[in-house]
PDB file of C-alpha atoms in Angstrom:
ATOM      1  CA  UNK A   1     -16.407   2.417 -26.897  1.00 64.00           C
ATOM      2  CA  UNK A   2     -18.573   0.692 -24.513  1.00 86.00           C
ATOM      3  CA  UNK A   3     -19.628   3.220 -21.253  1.00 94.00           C
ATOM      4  CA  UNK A   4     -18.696   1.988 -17.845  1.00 96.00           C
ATOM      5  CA  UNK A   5     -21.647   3.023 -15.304  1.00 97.00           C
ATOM      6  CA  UNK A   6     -20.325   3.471 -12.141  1.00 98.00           C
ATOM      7  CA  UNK A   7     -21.929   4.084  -8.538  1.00 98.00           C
ATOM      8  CA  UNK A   8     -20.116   5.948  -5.731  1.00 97.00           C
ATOM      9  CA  UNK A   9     -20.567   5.411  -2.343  1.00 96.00           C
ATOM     10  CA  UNK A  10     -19.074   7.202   0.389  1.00 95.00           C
ATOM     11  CA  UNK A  11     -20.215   9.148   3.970  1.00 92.00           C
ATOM     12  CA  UNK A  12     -18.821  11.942   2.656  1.00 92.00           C
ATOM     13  CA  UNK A  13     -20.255  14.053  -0.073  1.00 94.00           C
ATOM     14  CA  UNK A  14     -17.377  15.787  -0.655  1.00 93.00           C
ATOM     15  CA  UNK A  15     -15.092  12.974  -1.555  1.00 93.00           C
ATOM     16  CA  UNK A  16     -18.209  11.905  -4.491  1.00 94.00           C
ATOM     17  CA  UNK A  17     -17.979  15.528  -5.435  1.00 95.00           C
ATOM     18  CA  UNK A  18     -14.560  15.018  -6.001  1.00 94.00           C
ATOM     19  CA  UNK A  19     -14.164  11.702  -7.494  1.00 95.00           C
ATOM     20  CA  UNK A  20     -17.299  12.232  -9.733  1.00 95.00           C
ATOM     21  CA  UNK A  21     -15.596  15.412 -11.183  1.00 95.00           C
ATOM     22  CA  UNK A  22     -12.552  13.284 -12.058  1.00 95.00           C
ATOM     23  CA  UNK A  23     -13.952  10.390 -13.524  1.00 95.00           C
ATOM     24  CA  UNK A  24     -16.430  12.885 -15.875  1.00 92.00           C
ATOM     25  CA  UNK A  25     -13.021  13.544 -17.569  1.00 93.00           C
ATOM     26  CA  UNK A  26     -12.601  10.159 -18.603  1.00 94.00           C
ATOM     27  CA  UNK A  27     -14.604   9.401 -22.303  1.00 94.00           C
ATOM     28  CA  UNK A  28     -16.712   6.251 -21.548  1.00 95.00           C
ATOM     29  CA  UNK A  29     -17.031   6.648 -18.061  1.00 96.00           C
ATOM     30  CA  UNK A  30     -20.518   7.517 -16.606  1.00 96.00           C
ATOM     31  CA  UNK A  31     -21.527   7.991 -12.708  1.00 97.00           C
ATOM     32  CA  UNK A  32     -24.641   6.872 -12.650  1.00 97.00           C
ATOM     33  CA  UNK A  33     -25.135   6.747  -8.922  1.00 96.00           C
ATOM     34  CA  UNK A  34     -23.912   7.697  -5.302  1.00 96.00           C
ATOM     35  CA  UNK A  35     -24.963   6.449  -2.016  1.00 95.00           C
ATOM     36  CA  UNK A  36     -24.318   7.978   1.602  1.00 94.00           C
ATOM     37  CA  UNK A  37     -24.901   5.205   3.778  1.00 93.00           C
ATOM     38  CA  UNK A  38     -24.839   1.459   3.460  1.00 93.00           C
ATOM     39  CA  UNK A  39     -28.274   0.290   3.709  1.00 94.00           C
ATOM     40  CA  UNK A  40     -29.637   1.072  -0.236  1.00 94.00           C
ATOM     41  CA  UNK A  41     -26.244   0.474  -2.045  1.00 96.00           C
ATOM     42  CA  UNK A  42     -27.017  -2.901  -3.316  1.00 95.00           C
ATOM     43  CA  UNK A  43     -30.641  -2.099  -4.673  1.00 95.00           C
ATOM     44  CA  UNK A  44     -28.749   1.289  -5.794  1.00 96.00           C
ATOM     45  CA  UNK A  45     -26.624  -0.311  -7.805  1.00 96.00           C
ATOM     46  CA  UNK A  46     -28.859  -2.760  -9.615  1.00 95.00           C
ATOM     47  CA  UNK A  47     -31.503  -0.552 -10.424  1.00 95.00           C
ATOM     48  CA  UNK A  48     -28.764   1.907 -12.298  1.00 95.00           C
ATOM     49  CA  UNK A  49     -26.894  -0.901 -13.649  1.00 95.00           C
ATOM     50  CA  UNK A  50     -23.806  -0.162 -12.502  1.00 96.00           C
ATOM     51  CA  UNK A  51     -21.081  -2.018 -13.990  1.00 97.00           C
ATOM     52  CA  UNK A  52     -18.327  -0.890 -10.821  1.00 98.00           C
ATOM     53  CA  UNK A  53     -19.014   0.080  -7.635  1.00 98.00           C
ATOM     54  CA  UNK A  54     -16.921   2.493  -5.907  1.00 97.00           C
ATOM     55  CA  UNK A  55     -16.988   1.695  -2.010  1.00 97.00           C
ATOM     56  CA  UNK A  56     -15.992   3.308   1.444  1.00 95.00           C
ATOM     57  CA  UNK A  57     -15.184   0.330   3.891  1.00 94.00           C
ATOM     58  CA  UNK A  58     -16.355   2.447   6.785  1.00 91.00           C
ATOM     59  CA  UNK A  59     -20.050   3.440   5.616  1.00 91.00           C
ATOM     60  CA  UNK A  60     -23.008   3.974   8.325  1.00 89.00           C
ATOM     61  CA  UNK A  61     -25.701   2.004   8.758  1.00 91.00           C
ATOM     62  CA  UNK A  62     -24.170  -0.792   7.004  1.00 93.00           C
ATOM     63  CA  UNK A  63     -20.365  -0.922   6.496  1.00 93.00           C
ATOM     64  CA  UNK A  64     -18.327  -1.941   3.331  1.00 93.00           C
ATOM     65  CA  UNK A  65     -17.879  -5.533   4.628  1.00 94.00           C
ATOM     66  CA  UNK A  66     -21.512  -6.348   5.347  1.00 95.00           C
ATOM     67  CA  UNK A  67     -22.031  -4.848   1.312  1.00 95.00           C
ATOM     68  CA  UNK A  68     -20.040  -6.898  -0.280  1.00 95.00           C
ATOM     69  CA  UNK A  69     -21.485  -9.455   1.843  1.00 95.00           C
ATOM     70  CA  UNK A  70     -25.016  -8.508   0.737  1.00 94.00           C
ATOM     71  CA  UNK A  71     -23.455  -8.268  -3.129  1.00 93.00           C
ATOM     72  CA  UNK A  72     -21.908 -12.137  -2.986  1.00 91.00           C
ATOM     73  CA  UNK A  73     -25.387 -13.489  -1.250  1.00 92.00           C
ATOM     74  CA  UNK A  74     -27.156 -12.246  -3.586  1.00 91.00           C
ATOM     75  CA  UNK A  75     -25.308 -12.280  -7.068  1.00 86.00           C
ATOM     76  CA  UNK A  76     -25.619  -9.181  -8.723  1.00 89.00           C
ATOM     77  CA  UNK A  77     -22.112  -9.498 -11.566  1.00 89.00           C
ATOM     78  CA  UNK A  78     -20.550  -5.463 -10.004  1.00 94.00           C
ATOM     79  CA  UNK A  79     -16.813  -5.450  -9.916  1.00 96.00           C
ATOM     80  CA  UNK A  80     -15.946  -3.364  -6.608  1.00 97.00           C
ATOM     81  CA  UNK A  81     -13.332  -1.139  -5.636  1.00 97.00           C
ATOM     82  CA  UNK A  82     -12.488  -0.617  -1.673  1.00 97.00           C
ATOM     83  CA  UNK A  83     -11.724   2.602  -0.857  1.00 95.00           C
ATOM     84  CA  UNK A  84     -10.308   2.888   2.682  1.00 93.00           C
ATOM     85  CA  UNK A  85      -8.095   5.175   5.476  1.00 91.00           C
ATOM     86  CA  UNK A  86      -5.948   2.078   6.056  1.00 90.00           C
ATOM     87  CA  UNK A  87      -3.875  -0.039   4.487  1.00 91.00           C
ATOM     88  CA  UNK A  88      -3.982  -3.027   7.143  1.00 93.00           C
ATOM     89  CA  UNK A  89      -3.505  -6.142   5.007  1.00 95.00           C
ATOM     90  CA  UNK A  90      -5.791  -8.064   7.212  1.00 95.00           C
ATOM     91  CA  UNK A  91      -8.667  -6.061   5.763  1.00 95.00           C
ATOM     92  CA  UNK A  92      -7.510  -6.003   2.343  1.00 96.00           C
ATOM     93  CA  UNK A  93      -7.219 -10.239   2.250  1.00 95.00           C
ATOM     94  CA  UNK A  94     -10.797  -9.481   3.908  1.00 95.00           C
ATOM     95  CA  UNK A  95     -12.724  -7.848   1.080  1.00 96.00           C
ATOM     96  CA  UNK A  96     -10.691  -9.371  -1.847  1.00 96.00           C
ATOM     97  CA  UNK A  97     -12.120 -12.911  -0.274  1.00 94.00           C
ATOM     98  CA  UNK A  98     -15.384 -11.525  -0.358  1.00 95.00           C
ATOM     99  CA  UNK A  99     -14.978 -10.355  -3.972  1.00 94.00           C
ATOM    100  CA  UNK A 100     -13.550  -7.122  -4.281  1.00 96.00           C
ATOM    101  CA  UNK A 101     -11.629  -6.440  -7.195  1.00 97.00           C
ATOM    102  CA  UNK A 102      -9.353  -3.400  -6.261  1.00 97.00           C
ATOM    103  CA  UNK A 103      -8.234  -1.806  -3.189  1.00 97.00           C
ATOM    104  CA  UNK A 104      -7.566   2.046  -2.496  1.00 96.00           C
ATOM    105  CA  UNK A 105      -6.388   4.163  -0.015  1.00 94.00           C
ATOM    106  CA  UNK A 106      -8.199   7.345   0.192  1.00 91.00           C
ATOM    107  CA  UNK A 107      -5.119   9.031   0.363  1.00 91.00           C
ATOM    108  CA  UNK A 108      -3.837   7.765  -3.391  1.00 91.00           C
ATOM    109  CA  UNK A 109      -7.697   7.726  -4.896  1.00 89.00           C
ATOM    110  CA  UNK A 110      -7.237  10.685  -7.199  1.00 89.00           C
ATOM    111  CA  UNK A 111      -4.082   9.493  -8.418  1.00 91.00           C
ATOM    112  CA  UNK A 112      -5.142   5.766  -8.696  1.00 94.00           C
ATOM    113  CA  UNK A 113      -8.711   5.509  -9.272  1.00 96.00           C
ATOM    114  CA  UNK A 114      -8.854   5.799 -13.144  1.00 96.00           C
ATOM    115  CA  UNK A 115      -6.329   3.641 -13.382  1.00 96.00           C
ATOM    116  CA  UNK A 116      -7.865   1.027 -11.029  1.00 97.00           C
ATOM    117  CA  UNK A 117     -11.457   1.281 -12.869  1.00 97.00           C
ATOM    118  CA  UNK A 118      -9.820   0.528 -16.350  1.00 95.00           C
ATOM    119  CA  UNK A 119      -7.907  -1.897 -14.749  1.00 95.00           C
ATOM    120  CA  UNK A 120     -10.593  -4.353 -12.764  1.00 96.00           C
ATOM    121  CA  UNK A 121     -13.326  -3.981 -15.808  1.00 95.00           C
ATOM    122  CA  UNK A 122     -10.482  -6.109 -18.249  1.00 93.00           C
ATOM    123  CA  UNK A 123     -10.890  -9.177 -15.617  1.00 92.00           C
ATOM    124  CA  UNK A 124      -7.660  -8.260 -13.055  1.00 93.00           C
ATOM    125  CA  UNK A 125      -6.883  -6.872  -9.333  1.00 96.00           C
ATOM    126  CA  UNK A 126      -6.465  -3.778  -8.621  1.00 97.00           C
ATOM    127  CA  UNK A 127      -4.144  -2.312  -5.633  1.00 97.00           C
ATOM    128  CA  UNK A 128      -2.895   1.216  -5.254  1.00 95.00           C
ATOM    129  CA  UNK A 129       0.749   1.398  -4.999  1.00 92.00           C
ATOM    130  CA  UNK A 130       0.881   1.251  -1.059  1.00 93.00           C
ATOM    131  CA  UNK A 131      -1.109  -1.935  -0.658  1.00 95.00           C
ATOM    132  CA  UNK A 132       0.682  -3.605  -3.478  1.00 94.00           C
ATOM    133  CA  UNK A 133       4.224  -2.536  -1.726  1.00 92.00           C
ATOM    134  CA  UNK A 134       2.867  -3.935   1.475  1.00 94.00           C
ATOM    135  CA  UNK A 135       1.588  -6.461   0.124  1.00 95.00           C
ATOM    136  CA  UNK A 136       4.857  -7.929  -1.922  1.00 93.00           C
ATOM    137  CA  UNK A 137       6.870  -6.622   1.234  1.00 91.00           C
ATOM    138  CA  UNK A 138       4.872  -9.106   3.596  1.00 92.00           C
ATOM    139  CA  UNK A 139       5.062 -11.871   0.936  1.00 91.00           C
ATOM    140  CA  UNK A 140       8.911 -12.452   0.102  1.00 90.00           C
ATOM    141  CA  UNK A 141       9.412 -11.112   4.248  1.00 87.00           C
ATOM    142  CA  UNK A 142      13.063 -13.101   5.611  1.00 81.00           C
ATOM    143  CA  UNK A 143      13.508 -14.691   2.295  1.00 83.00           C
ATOM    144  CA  UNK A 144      17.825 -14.376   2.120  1.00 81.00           C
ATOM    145  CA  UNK A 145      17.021 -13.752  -2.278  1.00 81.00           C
ATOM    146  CA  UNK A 146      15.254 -10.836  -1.905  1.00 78.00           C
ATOM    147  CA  UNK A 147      16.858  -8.590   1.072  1.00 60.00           C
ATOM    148  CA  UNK A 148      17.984  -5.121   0.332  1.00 57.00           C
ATOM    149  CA  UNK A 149      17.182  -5.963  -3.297  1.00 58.00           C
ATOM    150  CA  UNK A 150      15.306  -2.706  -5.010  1.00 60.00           C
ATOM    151  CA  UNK A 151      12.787  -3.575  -7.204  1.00 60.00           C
ATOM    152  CA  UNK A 152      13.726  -1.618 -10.337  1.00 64.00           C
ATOM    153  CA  UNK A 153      11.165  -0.919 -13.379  1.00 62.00           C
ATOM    154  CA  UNK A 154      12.477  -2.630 -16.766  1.00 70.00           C
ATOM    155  CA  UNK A 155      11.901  -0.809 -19.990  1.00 66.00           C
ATOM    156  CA  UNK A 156       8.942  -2.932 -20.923  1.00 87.00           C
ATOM    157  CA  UNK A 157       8.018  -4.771 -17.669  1.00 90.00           C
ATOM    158  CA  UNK A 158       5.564  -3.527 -14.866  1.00 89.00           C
ATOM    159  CA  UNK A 159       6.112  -3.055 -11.335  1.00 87.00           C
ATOM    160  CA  UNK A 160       3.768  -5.983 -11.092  1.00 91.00           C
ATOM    161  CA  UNK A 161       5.620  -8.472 -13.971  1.00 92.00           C
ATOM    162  CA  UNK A 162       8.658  -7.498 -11.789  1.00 91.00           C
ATOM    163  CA  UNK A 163       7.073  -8.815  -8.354  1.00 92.00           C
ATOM    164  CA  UNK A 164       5.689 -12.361 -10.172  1.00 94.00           C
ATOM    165  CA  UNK A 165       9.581 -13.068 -11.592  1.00 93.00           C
ATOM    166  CA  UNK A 166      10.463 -12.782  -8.261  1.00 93.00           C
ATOM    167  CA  UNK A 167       7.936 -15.101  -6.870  1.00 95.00           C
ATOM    168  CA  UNK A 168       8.510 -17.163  -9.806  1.00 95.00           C
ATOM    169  CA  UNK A 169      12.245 -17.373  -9.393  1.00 94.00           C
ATOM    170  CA  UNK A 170      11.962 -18.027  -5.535  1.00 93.00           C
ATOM    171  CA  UNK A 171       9.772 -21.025  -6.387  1.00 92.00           C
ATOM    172  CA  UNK A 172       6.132 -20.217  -5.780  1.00 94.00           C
ATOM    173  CA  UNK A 173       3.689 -21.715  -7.643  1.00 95.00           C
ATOM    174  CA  UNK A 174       0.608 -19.763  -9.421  1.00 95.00           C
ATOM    175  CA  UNK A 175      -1.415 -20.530  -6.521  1.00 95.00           C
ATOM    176  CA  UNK A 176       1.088 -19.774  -3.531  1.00 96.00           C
ATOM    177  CA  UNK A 177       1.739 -16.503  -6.150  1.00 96.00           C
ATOM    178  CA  UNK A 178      -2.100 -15.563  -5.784  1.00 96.00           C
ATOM    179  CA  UNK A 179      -2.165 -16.636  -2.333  1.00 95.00           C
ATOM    180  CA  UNK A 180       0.014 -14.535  -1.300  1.00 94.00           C
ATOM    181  CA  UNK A 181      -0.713 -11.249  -3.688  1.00 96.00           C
ATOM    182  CA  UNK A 182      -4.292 -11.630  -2.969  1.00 95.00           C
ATOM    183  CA  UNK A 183      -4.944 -11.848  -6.718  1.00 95.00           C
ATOM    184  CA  UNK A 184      -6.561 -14.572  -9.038  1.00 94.00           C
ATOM    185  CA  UNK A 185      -4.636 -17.548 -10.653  1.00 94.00           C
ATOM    186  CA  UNK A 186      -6.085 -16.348 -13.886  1.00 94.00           C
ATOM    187  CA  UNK A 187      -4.262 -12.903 -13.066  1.00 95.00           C
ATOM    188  CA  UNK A 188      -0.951 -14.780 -12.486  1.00 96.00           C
ATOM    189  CA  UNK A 189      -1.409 -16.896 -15.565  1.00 95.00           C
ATOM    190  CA  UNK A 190      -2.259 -13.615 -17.720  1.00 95.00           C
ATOM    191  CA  UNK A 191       1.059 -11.734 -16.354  1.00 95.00           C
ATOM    192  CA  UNK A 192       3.192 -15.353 -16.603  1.00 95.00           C
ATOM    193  CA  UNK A 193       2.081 -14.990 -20.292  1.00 95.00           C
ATOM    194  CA  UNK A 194       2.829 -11.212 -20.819  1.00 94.00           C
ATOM    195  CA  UNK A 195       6.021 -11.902 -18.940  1.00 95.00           C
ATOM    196  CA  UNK A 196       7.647 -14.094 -21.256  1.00 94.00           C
ATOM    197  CA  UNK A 197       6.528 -12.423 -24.361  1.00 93.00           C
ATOM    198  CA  UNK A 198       8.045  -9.644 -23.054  1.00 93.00           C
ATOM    199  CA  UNK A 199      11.604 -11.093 -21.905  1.00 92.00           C
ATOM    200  CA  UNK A 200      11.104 -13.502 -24.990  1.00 91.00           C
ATOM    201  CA  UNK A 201      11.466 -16.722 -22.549  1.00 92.00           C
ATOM    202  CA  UNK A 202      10.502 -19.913 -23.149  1.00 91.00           C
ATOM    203  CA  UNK A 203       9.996 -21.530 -20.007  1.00 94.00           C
ATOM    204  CA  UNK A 204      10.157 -20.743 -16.108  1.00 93.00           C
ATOM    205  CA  UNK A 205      14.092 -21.610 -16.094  1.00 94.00           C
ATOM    206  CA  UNK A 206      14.764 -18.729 -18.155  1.00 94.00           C
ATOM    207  CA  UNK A 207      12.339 -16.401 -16.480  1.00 94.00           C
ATOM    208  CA  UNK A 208      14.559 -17.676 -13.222  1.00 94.00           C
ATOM    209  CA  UNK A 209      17.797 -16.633 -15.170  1.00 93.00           C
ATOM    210  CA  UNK A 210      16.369 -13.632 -15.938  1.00 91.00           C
ATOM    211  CA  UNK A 211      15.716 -12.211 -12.570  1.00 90.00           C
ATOM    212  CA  UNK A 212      19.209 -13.349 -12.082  1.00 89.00           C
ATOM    213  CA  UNK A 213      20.885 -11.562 -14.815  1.00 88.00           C
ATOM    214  CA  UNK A 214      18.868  -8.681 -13.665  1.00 85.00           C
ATOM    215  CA  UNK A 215      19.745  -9.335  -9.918  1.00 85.00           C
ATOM    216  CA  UNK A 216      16.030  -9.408  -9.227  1.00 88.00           C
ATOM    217  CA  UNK A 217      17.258 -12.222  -6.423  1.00 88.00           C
ATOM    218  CA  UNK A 218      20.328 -13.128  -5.172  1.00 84.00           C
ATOM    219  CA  UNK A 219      22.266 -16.481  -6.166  1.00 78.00           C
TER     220      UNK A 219
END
């Protein structure tokens, strides 16, 4: 098993504490590094060779915006994971443009961060359940299929597969899907592809009357 170094960085030393004790449960994961304030993350980072950085959007000195900033300039191949007090979409669509892999609220990190690490190191987005709720909420928002339709976990499906039929069977394309869940087209391609191995379909028409069947959208 291959160890995944990762850096923390947060203003507040108790929230490392508390994370770092978590993820030192979890064989193959290493910290290798925390930061306090913005200004040394990036050189941080490189010199310990972290493969995922774990970041506080509001850091002093230099925030979580102007790091990520400072990562895309200058190149340096770190997946990141936001961690943040809000869940205000704006933001989110902010960082994942500037190349943030995952998103957190700091209220669901200990439930969601292992998850999100193993996650964003296999090539995919990362959002803890809020954000992704908000985020599929905001994208099917007045559509007349989807009102007052619960999304319901399948035996073998993810919340996630479940949200892409949906956008699948309302039309979207994989770009207008990724647009609008803030997530690659490589993402949308890899759950299209685990979707209908899953449901056993062989083309978008019977993912569509799947979600049907399952009254994933109305008629």
């Amino acid at each position: 098993m291959q160890t995944i170094n990762i850096h923390l960085a947060d203003d507040h030393q108790i929230l490392i504490d508390g994370i770092k004790t978590l993820l030192s449960t979890i064989p193959g994961f290493s910290v290798v590094g925390t930061s306090l304030n913005g200004t040394t993350i990036y050189e941080e980072v490189v010199q310990n060779k972290a493969d995922v950085l774990v970041l506080d959007i509001s850091m002093p000195e230099k925030d979580g915006i102007q790091v990520l900033k400072e990562f895309s300039k200058k190149g340096y191949p770190c997946k990141v994971i936001i961690l943040s007090s809000y869940d205000d979409l704006k933001i989110v669509k902010e960082v994942m443009k500037l190349g943030a892999s995952g998103y957190l609220t700091k209220q669901c990190a200990s439930e969601s961060i292992i998850e999100a690490i193993q996650v964003i190191v296999m090539g995919q987005e990362y959002f803890c359940k809020t954000v992704q709720n908000k985020i599929f909420d905001t994208a099917t928002k007045n559509n007349p299929k989807t009102k007052a339709i619960p999304i319901e976990i399948h035996s073998n499906l993810t919340e996630r597969e479940i949200e892409i039929i949906i956008l699948i069977s309302l039309e979207f394309s994989g770009k207008e899907i990724s647009e609008k869940l803030f997530i690659s087209t490589n993402t949308v391609e890899t759950h299209r592809k685990n979707i209908m191995k899953k449901i056993k379909a062989k083309n978008t028409i019977s993912i569509v009357k799947y979600a049907l069947k399952h009254k994933l959208i109305k008629s």
